[in-house]
CSV table of N, CA and C in Angstrom, one decimal:
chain,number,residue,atom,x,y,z
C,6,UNK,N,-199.7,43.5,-66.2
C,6,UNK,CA,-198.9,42.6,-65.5
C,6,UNK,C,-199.6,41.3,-65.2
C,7,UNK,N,-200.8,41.0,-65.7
C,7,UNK,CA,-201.7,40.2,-65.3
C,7,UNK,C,-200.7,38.5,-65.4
C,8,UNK,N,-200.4,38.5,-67.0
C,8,UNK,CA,-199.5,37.1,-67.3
C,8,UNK,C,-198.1,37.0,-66.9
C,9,UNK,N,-197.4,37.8,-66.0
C,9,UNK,CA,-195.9,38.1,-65.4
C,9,UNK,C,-196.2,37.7,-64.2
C,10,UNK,N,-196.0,36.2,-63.9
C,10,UNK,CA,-196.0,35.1,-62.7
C,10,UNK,C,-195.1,35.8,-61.7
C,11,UNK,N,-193.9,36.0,-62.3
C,11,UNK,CA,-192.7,36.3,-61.0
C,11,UNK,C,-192.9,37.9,-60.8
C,12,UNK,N,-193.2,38.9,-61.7
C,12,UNK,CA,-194.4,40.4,-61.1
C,12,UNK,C,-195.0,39.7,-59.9
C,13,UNK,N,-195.8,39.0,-60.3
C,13,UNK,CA,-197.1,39.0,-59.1
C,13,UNK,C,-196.5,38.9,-57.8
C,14,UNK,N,-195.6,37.2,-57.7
C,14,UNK,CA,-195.3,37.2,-56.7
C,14,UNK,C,-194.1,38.1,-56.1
C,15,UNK,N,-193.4,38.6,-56.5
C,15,UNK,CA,-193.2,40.2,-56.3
C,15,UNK,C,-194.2,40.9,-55.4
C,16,UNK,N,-195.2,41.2,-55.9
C,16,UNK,CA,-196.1,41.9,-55.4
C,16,UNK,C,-196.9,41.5,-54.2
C,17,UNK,N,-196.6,40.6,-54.2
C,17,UNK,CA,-197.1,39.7,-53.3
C,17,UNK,C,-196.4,39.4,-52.0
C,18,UNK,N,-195.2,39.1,-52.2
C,18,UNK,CA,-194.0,39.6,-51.6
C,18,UNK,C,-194.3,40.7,-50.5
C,19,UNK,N,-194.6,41.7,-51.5
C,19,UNK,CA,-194.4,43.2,-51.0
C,19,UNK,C,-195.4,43.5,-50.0
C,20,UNK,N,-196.3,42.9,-50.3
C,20,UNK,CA,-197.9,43.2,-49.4
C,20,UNK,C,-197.4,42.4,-48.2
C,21,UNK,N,-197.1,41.4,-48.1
C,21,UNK,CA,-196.7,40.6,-47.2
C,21,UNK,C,-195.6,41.0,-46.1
C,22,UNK,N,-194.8,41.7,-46.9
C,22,UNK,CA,-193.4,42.4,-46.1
C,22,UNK,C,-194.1,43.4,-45.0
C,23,UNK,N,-194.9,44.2,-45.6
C,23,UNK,CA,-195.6,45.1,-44.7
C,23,UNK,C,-196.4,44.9,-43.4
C,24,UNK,N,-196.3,43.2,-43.1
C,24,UNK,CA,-196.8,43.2,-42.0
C,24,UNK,C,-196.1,42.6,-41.0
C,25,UNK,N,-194.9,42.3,-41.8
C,25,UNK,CA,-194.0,41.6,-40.6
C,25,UNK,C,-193.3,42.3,-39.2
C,26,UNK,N,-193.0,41.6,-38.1
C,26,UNK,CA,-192.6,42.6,-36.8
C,26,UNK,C,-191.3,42.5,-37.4
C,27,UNK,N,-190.5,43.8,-37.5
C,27,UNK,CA,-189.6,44.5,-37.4
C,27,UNK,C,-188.6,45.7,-36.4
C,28,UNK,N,-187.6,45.6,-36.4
C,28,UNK,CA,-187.3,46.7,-36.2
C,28,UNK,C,-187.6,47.6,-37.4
C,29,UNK,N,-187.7,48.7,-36.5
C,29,UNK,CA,-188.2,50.0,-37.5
C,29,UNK,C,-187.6,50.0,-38.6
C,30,UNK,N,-185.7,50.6,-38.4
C,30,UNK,CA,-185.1,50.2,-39.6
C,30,UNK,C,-185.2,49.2,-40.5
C,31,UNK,N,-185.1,47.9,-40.3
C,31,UNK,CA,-185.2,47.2,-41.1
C,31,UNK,C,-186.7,46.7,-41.5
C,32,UNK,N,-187.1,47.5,-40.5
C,32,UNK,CA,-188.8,47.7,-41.6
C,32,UNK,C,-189.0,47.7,-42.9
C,33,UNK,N,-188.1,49.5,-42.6
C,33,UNK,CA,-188.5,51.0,-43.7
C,33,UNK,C,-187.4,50.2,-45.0
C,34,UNK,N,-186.0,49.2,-44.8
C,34,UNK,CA,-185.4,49.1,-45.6
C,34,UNK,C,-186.3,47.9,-46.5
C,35,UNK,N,-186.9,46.8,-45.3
C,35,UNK,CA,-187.3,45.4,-46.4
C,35,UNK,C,-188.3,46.4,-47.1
C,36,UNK,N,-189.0,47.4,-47.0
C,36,UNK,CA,-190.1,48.2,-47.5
C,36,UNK,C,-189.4,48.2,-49.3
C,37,UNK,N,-188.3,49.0,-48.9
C,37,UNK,CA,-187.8,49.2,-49.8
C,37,UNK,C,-187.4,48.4,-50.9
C,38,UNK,N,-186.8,47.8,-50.5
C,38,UNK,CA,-185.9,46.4,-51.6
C,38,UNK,C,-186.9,45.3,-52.0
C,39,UNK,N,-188.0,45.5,-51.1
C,39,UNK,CA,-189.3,44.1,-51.4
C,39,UNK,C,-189.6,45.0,-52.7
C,40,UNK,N,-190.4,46.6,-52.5
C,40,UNK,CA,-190.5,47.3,-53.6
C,40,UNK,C,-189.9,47.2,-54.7
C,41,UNK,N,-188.6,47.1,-54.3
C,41,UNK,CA,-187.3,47.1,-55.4
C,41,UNK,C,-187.5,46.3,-56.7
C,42,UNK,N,-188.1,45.3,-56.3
C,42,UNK,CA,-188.0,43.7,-56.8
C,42,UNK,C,-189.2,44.0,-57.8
C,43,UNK,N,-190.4,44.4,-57.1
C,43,UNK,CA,-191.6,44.2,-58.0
C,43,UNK,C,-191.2,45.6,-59.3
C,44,UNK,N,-190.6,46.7,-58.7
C,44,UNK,CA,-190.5,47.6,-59.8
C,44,UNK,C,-189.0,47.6,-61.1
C,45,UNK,N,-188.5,46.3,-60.4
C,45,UNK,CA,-187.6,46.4,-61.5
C,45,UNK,C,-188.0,45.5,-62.5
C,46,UNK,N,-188.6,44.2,-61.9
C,46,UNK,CA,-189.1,43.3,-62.5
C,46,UNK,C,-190.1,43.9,-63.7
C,47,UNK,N,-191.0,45.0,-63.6
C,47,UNK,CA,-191.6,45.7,-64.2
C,47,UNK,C,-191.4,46.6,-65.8
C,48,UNK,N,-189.8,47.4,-64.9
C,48,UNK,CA,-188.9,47.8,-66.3
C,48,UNK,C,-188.3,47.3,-66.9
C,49,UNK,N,-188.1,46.5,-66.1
C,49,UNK,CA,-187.0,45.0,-67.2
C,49,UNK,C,-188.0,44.7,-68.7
C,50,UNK,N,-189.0,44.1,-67.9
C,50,UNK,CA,-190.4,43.4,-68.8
C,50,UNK,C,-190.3,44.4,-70.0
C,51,UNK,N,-190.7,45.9,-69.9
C,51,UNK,CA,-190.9,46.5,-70.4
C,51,UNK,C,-189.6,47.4,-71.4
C,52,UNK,N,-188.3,46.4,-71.4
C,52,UNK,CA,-187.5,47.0,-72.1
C,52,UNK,C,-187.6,46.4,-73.2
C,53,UNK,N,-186.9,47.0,-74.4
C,53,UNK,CA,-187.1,46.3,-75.8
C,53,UNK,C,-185.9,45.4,-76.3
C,54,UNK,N,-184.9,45.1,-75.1
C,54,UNK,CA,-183.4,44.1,-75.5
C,54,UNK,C,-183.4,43.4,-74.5
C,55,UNK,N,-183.1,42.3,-74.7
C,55,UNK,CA,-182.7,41.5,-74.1
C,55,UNK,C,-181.9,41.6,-72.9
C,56,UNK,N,-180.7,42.4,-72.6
C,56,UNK,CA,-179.4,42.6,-72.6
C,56,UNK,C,-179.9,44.0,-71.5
C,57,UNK,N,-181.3,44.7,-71.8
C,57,UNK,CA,-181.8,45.7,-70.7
C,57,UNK,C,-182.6,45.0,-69.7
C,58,UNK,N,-183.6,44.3,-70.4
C,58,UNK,CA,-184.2,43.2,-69.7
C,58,UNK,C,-183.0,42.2,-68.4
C,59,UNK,N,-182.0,42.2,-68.9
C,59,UNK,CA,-181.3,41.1,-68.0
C,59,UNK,C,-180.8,42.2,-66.6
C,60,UNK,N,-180.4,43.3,-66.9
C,60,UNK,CA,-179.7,44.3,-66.4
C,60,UNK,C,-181.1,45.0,-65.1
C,61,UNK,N,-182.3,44.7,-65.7
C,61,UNK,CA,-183.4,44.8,-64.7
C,61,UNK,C,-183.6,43.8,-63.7
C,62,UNK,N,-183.7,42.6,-64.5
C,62,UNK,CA,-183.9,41.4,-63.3
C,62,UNK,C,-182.5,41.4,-62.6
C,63,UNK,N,-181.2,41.3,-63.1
C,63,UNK,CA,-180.3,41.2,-62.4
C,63,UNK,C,-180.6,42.4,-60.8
C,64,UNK,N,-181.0,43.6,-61.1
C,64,UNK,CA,-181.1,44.0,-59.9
C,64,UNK,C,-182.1,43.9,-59.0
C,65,UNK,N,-183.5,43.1,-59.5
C,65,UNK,CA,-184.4,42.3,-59.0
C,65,UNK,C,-183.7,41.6,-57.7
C,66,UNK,N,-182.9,41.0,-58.9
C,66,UNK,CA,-182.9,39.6,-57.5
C,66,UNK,C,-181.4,39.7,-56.4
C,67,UNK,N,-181.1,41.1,-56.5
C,67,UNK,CA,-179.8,41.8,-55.7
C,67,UNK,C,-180.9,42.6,-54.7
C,68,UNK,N,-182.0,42.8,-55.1
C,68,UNK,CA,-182.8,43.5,-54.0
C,68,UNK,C,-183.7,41.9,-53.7
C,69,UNK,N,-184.0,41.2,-54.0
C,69,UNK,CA,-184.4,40.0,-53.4
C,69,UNK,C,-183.3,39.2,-52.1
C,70,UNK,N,-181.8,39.4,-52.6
C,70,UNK,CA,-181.1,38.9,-51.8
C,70,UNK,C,-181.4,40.0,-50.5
C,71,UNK,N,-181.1,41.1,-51.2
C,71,UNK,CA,-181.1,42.1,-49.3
C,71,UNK,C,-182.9,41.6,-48.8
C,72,UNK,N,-183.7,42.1,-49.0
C,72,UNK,CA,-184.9,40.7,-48.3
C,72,UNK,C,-184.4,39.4,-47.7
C,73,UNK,N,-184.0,38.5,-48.3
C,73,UNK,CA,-183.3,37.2,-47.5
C,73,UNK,C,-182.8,37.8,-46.1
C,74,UNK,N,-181.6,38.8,-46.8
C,74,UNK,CA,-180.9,38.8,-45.9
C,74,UNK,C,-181.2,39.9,-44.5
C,75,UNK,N,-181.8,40.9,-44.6
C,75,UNK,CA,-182.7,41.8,-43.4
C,75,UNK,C,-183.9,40.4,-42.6
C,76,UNK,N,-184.6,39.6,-43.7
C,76,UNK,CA,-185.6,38.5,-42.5
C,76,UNK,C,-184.6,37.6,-41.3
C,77,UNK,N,-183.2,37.6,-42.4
C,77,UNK,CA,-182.4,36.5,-41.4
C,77,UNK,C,-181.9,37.1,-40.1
C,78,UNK,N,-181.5,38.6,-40.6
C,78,UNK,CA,-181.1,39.8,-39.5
C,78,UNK,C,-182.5,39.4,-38.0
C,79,UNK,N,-183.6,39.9,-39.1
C,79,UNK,CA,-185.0,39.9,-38.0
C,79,UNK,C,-185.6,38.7,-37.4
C,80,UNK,N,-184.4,37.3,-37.7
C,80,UNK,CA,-184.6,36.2,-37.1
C,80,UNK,C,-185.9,35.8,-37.8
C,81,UNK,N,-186.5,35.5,-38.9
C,81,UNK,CA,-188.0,35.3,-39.6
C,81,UNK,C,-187.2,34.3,-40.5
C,82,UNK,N,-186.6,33.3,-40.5
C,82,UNK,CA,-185.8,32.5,-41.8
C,82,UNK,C,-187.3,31.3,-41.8
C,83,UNK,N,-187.6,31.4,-40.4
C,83,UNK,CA,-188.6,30.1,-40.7
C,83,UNK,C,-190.3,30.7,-40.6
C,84,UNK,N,-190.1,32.1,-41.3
C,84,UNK,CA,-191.4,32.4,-41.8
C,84,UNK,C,-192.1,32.0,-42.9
C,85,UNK,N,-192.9,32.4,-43.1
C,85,UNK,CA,-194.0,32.3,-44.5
C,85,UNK,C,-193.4,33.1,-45.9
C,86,UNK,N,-193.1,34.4,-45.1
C,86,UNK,CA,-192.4,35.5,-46.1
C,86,UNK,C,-191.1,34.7,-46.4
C,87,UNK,N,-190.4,34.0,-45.8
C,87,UNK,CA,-188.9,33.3,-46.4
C,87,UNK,C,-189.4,32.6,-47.3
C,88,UNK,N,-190.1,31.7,-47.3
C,88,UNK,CA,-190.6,30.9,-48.1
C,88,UNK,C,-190.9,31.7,-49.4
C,89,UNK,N,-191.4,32.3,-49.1
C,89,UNK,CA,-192.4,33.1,-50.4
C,89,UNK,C,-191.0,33.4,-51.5
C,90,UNK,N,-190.0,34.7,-50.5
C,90,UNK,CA,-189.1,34.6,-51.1
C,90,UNK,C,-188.3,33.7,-51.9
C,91,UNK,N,-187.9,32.4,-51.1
C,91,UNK,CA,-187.4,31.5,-51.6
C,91,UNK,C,-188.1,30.9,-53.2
C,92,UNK,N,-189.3,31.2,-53.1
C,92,UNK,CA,-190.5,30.8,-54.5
C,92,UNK,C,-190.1,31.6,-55.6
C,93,UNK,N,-189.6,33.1,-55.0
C,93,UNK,CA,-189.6,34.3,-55.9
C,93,UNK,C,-188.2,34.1,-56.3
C,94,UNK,N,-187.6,33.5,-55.0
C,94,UNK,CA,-185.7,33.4,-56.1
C,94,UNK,C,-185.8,32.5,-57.2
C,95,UNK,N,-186.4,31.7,-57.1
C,95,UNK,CA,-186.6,30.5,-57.9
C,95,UNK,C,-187.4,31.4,-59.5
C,96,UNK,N,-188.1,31.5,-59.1
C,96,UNK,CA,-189.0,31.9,-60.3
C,96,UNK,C,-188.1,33.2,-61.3
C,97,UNK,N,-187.1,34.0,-60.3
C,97,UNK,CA,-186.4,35.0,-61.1
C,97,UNK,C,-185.0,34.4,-61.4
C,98,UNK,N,-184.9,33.1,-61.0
C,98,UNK,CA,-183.5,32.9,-61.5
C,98,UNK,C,-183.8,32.0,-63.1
C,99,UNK,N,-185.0,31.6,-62.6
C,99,UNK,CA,-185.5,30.9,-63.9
C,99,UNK,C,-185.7,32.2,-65.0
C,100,UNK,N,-186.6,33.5,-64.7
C,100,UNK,CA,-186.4,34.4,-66.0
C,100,UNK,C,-185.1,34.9,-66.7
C,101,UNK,N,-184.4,34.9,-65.7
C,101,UNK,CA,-183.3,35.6,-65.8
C,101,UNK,C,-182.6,34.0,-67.2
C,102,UNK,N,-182.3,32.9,-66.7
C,102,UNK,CA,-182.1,32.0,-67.4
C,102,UNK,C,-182.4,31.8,-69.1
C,103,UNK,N,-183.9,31.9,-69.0
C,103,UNK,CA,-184.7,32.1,-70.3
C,103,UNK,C,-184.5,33.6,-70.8
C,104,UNK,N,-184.0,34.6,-70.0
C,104,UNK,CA,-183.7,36.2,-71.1
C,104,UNK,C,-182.3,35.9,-71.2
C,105,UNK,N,-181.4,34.9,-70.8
C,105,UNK,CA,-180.0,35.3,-71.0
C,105,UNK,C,-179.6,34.9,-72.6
């Protein structure tokens, strides 16, 4: 995954979610969906169609929106992690663009 820019920050993402103050729940969910992102972004990469590939990022960035939308729940819109986010919508709406 070393050359997969929007992987990284994904991953990066993810490491970063894990330290934000939360409610519990919406901890255990951004846990989830931040994960979501880096491991679809992963199978997509690794599909052999185009058309599978699109159908992976597409749910990427459906678990990127629930992120947006749990930091805005946890009042964090004018964090670091929004931002980052906002980097990562950018950069997957651009893949998604170039696989379509």
């Amino acid at each position: 995954m070393r050359n997969f820019r929007t992987f990284n920050l994904a991953a990066d993402f993810y490491q970063v979610s894990r330290t934000l103050k939360l409610p519990r729940e919406l901890r255990e969910q951004l846990s989830r969906a931040a994960s979501s992102i880096a491991l679809n972004l992963a199978e997509g990469r690794g599909k052999p169609t185009r058309a599978d590939q699109l159908r992976f990022f597409h749910i990427a960035l459906g678990s990127l929106r629930e992120c947006q939308a749990i930091l805005v729940l946890g009042e964090l819109t004018t964090s670091a992690a929004f931002e980052m986010l906002d980097m990562l919508g950018a950069h997957l709406y651009r893949l998604i663009q170039r696989a379509g």
